[in-house]
PDB file of C-alpha atoms in Angstrom:
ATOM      1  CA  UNK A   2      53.656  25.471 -33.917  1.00 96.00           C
ATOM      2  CA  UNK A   3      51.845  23.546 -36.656  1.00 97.00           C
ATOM      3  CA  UNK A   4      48.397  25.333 -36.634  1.00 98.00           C
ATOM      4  CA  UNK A   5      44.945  22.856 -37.007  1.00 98.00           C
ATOM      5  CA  UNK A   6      41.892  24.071 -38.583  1.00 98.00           C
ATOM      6  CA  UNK A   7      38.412  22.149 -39.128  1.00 98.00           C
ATOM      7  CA  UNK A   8      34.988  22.804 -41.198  1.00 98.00           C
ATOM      8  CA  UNK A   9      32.660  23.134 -40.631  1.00 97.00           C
ATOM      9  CA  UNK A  10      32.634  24.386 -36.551  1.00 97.00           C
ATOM     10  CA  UNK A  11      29.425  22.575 -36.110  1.00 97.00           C
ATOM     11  CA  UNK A  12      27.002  20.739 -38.644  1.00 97.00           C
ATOM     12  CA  UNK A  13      23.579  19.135 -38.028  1.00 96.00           C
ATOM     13  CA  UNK A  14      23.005  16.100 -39.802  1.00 96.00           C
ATOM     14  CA  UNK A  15      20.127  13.140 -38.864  1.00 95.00           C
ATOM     15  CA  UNK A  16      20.204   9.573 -38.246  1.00 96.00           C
ATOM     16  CA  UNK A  17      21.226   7.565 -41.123  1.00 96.00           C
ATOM     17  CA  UNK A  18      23.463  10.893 -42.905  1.00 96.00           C
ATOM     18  CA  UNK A  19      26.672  10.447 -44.439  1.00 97.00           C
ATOM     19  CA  UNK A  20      28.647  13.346 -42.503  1.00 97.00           C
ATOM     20  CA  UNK A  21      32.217  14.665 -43.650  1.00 98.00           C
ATOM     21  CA  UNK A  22      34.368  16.824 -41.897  1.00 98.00           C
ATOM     22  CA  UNK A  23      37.864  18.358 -43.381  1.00 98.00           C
ATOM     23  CA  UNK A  24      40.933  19.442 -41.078  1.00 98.00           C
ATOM     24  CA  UNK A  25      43.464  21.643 -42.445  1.00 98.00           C
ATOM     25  CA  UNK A  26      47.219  21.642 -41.075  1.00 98.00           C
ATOM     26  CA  UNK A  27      48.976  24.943 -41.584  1.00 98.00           C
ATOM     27  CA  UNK A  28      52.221  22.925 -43.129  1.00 98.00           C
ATOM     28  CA  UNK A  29      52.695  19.609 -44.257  1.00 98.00           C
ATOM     29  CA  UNK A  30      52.249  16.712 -41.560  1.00 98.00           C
ATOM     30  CA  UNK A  31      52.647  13.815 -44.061  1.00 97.00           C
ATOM     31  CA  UNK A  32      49.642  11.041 -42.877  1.00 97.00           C
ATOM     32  CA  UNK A  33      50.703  12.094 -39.077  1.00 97.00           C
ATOM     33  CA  UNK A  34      47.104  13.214 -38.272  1.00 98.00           C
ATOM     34  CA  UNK A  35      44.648  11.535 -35.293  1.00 98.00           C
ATOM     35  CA  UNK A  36      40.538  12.184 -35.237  1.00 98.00           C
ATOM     36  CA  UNK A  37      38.999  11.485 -31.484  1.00 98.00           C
ATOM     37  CA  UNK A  38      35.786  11.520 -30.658  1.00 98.00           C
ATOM     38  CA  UNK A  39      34.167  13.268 -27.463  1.00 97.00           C
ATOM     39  CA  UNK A  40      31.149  12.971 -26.246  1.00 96.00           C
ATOM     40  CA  UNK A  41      29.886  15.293 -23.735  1.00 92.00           C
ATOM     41  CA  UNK A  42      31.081  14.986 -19.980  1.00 92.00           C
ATOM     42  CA  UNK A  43      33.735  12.212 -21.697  1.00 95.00           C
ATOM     43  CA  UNK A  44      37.553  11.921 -22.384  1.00 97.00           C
ATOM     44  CA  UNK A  45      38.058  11.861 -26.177  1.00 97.00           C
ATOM     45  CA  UNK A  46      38.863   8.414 -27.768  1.00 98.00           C
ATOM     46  CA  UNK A  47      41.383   7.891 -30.213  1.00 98.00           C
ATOM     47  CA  UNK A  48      38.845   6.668 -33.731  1.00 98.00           C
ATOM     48  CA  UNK A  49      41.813   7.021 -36.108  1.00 98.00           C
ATOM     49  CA  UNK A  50      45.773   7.013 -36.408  1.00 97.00           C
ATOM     50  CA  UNK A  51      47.980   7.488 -39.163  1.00 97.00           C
ATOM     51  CA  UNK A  52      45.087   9.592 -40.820  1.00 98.00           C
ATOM     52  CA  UNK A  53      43.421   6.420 -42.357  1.00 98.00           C
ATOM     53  CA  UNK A  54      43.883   3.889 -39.703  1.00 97.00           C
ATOM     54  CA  UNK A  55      40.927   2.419 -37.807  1.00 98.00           C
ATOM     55  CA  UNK A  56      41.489   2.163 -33.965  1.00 97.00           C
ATOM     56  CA  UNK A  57      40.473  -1.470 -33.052  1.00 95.00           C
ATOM     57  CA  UNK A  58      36.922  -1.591 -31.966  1.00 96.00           C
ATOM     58  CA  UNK A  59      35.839   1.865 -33.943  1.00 97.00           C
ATOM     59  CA  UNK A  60      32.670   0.745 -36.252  1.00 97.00           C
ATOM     60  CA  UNK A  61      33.668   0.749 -39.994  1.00 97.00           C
ATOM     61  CA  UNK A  62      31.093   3.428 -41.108  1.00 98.00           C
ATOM     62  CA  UNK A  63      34.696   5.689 -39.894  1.00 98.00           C
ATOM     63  CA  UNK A  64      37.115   6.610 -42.030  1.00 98.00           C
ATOM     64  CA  UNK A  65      39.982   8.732 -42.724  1.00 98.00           C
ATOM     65  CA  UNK A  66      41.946  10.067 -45.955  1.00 98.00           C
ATOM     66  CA  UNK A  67      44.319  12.751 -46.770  1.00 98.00           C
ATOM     67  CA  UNK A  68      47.956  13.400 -46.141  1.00 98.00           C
ATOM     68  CA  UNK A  69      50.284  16.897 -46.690  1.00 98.00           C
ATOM     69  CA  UNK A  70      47.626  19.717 -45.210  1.00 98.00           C
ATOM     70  CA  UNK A  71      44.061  18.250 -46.135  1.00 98.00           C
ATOM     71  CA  UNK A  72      42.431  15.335 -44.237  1.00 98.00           C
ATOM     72  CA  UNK A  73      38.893  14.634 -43.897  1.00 98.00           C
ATOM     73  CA  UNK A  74      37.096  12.426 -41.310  1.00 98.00           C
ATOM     74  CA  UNK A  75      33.860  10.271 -42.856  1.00 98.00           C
ATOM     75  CA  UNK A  76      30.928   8.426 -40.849  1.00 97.00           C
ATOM     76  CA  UNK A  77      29.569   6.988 -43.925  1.00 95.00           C
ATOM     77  CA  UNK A  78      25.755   6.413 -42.021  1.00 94.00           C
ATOM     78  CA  UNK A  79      24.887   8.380 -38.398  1.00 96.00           C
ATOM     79  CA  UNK A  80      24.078   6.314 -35.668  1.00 96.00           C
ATOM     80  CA  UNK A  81      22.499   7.857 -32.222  1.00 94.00           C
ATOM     81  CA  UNK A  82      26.223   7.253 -30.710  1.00 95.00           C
ATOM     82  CA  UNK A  83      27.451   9.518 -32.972  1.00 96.00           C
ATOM     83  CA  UNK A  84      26.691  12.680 -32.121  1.00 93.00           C
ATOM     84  CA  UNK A  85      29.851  14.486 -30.213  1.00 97.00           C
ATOM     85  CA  UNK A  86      32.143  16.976 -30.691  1.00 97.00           C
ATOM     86  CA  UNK A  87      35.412  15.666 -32.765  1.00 98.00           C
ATOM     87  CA  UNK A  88      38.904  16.466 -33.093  1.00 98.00           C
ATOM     88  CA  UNK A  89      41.611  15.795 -35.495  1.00 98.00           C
ATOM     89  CA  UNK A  90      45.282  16.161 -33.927  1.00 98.00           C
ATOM     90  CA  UNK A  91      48.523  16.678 -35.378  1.00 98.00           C
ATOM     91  CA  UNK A  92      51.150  14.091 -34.731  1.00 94.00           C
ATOM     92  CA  UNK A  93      53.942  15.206 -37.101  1.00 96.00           C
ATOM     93  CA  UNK A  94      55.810  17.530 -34.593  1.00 95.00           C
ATOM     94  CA  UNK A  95      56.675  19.015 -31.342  1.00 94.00           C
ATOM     95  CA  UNK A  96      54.196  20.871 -29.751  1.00 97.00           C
ATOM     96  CA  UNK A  97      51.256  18.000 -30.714  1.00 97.00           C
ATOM     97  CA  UNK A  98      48.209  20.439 -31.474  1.00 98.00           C
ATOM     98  CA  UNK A  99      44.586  20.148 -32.171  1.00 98.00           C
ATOM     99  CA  UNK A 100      42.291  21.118 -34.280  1.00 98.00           C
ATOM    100  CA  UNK A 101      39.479  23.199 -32.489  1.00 97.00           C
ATOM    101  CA  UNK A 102      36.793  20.908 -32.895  1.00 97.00           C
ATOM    102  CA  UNK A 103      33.495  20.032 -35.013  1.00 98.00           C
ATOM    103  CA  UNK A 104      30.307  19.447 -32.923  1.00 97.00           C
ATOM    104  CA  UNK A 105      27.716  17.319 -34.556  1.00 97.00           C
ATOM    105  CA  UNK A 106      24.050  17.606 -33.838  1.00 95.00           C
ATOM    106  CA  UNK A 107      20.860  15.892 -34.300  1.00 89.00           C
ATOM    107  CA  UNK A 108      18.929  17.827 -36.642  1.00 87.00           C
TER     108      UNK A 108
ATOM    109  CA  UNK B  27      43.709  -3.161 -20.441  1.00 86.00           C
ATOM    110  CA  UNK B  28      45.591  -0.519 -19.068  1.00 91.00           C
ATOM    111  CA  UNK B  29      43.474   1.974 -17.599  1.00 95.00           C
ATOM    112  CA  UNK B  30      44.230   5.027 -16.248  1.00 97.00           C
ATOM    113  CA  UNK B  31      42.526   7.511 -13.159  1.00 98.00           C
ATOM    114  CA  UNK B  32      43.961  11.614 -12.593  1.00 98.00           C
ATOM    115  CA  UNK B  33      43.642  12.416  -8.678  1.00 98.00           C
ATOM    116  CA  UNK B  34      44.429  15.401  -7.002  1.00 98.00           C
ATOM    117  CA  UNK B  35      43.339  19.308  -5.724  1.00 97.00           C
ATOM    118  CA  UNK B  36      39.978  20.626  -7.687  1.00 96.00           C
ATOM    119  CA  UNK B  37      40.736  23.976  -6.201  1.00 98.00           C
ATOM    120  CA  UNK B  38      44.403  25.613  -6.806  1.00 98.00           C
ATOM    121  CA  UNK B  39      44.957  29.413  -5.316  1.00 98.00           C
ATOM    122  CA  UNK B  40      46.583  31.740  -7.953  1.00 97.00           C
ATOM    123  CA  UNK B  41      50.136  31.667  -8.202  1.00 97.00           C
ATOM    124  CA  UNK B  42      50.214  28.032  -5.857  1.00 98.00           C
ATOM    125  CA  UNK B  43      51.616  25.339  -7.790  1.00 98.00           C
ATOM    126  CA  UNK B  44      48.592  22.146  -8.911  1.00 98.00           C
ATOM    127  CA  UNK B  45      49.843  18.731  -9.153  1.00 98.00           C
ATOM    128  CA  UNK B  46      48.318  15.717  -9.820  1.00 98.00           C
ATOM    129  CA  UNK B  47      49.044  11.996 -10.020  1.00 98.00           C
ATOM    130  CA  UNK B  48      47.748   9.437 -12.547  1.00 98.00           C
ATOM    131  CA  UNK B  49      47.376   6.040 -11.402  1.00 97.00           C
ATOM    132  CA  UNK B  50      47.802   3.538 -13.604  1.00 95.00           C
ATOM    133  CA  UNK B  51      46.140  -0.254 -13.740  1.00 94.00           C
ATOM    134  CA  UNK B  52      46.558  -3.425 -15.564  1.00 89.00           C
ATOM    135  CA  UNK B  53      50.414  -2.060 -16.769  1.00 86.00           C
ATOM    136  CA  UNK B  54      53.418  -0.921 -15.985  1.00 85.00           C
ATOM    137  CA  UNK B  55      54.435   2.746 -16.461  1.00 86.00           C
ATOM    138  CA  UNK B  56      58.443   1.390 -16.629  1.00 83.00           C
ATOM    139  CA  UNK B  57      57.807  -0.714 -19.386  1.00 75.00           C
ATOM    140  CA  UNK B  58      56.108  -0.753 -22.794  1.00 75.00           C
ATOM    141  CA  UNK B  59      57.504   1.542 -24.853  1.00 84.00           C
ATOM    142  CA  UNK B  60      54.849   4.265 -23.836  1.00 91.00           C
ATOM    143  CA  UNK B  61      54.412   7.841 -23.333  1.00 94.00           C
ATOM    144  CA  UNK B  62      52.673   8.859 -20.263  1.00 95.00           C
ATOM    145  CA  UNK B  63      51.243  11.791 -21.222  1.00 97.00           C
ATOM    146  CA  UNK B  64      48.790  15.122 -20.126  1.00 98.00           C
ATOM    147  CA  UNK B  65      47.037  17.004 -21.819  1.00 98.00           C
ATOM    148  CA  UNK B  66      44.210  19.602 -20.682  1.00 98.00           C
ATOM    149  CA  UNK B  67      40.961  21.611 -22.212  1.00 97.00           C
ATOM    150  CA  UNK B  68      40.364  24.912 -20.934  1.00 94.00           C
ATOM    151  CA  UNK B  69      36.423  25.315 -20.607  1.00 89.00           C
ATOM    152  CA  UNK B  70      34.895  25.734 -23.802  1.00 82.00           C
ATOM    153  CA  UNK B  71      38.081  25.394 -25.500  1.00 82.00           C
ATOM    154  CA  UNK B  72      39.985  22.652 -27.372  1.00 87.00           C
ATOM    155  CA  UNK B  73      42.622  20.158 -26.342  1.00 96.00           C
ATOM    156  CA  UNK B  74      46.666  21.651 -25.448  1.00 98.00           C
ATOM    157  CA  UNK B  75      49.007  19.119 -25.745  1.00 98.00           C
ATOM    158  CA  UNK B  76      51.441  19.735 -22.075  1.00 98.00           C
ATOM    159  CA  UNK B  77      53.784  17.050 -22.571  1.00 97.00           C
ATOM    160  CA  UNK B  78      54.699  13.202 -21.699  1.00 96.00           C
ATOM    161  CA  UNK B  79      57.428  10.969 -19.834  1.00 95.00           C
ATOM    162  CA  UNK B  80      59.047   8.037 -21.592  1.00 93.00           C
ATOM    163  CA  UNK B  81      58.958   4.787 -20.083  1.00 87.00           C
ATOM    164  CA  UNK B  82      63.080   5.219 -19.701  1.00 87.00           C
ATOM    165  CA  UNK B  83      62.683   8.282 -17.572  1.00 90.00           C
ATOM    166  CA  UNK B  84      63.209  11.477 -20.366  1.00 93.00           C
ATOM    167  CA  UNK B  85      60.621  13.810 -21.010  1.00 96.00           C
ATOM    168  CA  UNK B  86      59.453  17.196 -23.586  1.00 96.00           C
ATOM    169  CA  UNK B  87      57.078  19.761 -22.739  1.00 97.00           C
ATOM    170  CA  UNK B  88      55.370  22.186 -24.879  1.00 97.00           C
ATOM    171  CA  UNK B  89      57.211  25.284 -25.022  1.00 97.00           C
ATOM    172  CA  UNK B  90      54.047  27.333 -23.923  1.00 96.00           C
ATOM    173  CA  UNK B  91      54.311  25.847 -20.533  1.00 96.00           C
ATOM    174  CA  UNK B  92      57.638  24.144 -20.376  1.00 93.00           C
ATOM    175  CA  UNK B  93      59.309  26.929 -17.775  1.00 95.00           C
ATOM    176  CA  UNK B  94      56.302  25.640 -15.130  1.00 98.00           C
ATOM    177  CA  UNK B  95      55.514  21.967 -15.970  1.00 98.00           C
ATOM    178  CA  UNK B  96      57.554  18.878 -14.700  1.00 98.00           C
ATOM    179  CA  UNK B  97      55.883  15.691 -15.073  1.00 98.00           C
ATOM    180  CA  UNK B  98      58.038  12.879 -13.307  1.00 96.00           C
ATOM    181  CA  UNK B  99      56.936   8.996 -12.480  1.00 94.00           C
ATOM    182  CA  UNK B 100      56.743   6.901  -9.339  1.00 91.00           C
ATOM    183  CA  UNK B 101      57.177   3.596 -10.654  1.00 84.00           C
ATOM    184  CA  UNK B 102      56.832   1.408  -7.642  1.00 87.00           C
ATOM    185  CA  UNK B 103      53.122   3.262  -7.285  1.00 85.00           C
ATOM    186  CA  UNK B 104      52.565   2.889 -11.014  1.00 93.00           C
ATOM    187  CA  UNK B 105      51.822   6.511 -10.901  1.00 95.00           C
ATOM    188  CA  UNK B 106      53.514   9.462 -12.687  1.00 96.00           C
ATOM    189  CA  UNK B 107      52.278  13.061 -12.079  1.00 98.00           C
ATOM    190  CA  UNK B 108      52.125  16.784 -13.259  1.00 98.00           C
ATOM    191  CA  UNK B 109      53.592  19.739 -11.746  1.00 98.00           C
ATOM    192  CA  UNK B 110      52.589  22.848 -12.804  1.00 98.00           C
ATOM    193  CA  UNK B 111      53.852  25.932 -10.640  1.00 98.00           C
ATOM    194  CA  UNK B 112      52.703  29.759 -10.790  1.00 98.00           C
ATOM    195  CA  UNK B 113      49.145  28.816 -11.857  1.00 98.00           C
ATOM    196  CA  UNK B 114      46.447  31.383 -13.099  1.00 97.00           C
ATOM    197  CA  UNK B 115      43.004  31.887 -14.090  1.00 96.00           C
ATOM    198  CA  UNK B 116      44.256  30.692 -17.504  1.00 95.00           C
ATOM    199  CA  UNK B 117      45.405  27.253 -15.739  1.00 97.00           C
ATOM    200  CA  UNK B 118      41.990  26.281 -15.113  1.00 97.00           C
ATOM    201  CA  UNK B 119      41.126  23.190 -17.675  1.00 98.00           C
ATOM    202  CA  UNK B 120      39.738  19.401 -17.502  1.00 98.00           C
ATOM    203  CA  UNK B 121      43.558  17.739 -17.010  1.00 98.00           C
ATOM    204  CA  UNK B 122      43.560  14.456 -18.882  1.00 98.00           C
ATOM    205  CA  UNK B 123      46.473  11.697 -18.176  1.00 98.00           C
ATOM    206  CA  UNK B 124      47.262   9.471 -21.156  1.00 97.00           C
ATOM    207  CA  UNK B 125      49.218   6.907 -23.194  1.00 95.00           C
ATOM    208  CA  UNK B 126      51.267   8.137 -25.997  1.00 93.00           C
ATOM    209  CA  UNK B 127      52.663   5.986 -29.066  1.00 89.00           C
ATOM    210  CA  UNK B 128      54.030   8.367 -28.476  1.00 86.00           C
ATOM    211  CA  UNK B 129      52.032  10.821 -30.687  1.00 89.00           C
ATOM    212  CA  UNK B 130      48.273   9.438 -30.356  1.00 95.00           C
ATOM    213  CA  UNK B 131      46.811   9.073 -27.402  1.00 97.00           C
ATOM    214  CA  UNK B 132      44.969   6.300 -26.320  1.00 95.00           C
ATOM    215  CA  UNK B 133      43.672   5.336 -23.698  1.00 96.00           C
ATOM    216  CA  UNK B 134      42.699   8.632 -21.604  1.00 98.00           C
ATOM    217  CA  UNK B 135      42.079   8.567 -18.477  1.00 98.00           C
ATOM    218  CA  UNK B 136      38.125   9.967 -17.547  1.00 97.00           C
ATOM    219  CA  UNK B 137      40.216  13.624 -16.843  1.00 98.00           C
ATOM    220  CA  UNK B 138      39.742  16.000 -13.632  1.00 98.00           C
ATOM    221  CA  UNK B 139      38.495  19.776 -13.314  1.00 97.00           C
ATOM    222  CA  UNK B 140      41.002  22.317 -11.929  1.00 98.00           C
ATOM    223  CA  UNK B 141      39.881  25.829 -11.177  1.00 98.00           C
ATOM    224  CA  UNK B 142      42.254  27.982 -10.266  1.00 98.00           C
ATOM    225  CA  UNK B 143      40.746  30.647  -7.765  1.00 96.00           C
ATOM    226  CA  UNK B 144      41.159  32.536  -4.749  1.00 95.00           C
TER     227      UNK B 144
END
């Protein structure tokens, strides 16, 4: 199984921040990488596909980059709604895995 | 908008079988080219991938679980549904239903504790 990794575990940032977070793949997954978003006591939502494609609906201050075994996940300026737990997912092969997650908190 | 809602047991006795059924509105689960999927988080854990069923009828499991899960499909109920048999303490998660494409998920259904428990 392809093996996910994220950094940091859990960052506190304020309203307003610029906030990145970096998953690691242990192998090459090309630009087959998802991020979700979870907010507490809620299903995750797909924010990004393809590592770098918007979901419809997801505000632009989102983004994604990477491809091979480095991706990182950007909200360019924190709103309130921001704060949750995310998740970036592996889409490049059988078993799908996850990364374990990065909670963001208010500081 | 397809939407979709997990239903079944909250409570599952060790080494009982849990199964539950996702109901699907506003879509057909025969059509689509989607990938009814579940996947479940174990409390205070992250997010296991257990596997999907095509629109067509074929599935894949993850290995980890595939000698216990089935998922099949009722399509005149718009439903499909996980089996999962010889549960244990290790089974107990949030169990999510979703759509596949087929490898992002989106949209998930709101999800539904299981404990497994004497």
């Amino acid at each position: 199984d392809i093996q996910m990794t994220q950094s940091p575990s859990s960052v506190s940032a304020s309203v307003g921040d610029r906030v990145t977070i970096t998953c690691r793949a242990s192998q090459g997954i090309s630009s087959f990488l998802a991020w979700y978003q979870q907010r507490p006591g809620r299903a995750p939502k797909l924010l990004i596909s393809a590592a770098s494609s918007l979901q419809s609906g997801v505000p632009s201050r989102f983004s994604g980059s990477g491809s091979g075994t480095e991706f990182t996940l950007t909200i360019s300026s924190l709103q309130p709604e921001d704060f949750a737990t995310y998740y970036c997912q592996q889409a490049n092969s059988f078993p799908y895995t996850f990364g374990p997650g990065t909670k963001l908190e208010i500081k | 908008q397809v939407q979709l809602q997990e239903s079944g047991p909250g409570l599952v006795e060790p080494s009982q079988s849990l199964s539950l059924t996702c109901t699907v509105s506003g879509g057909s689960i025969s059509s689509g080219g989607y990938y009814w999927t579940w996947i479940r988080q174990q409390p205070g854990k992250g997010l296991e991938w257990i596997g999907y069923i095509y629109y067509r009828g074929s599935t894949h499991y993850n290995p980890s679980l595939k000698s216990r899960v089935t998922i099949s499909r009722d399509t005149s109920k718009y439903q499909f549904s996980l089996t999962l048999t010889s549960v244990t303490a290790a089974d107990t998660a949030v169990y999510y239903c979703a759509i596949g494409y087929p490898n992002w998920f989106d949209p998930w259904g709101q999800g539904i504790l299981v404990t497994v428990s004497s």
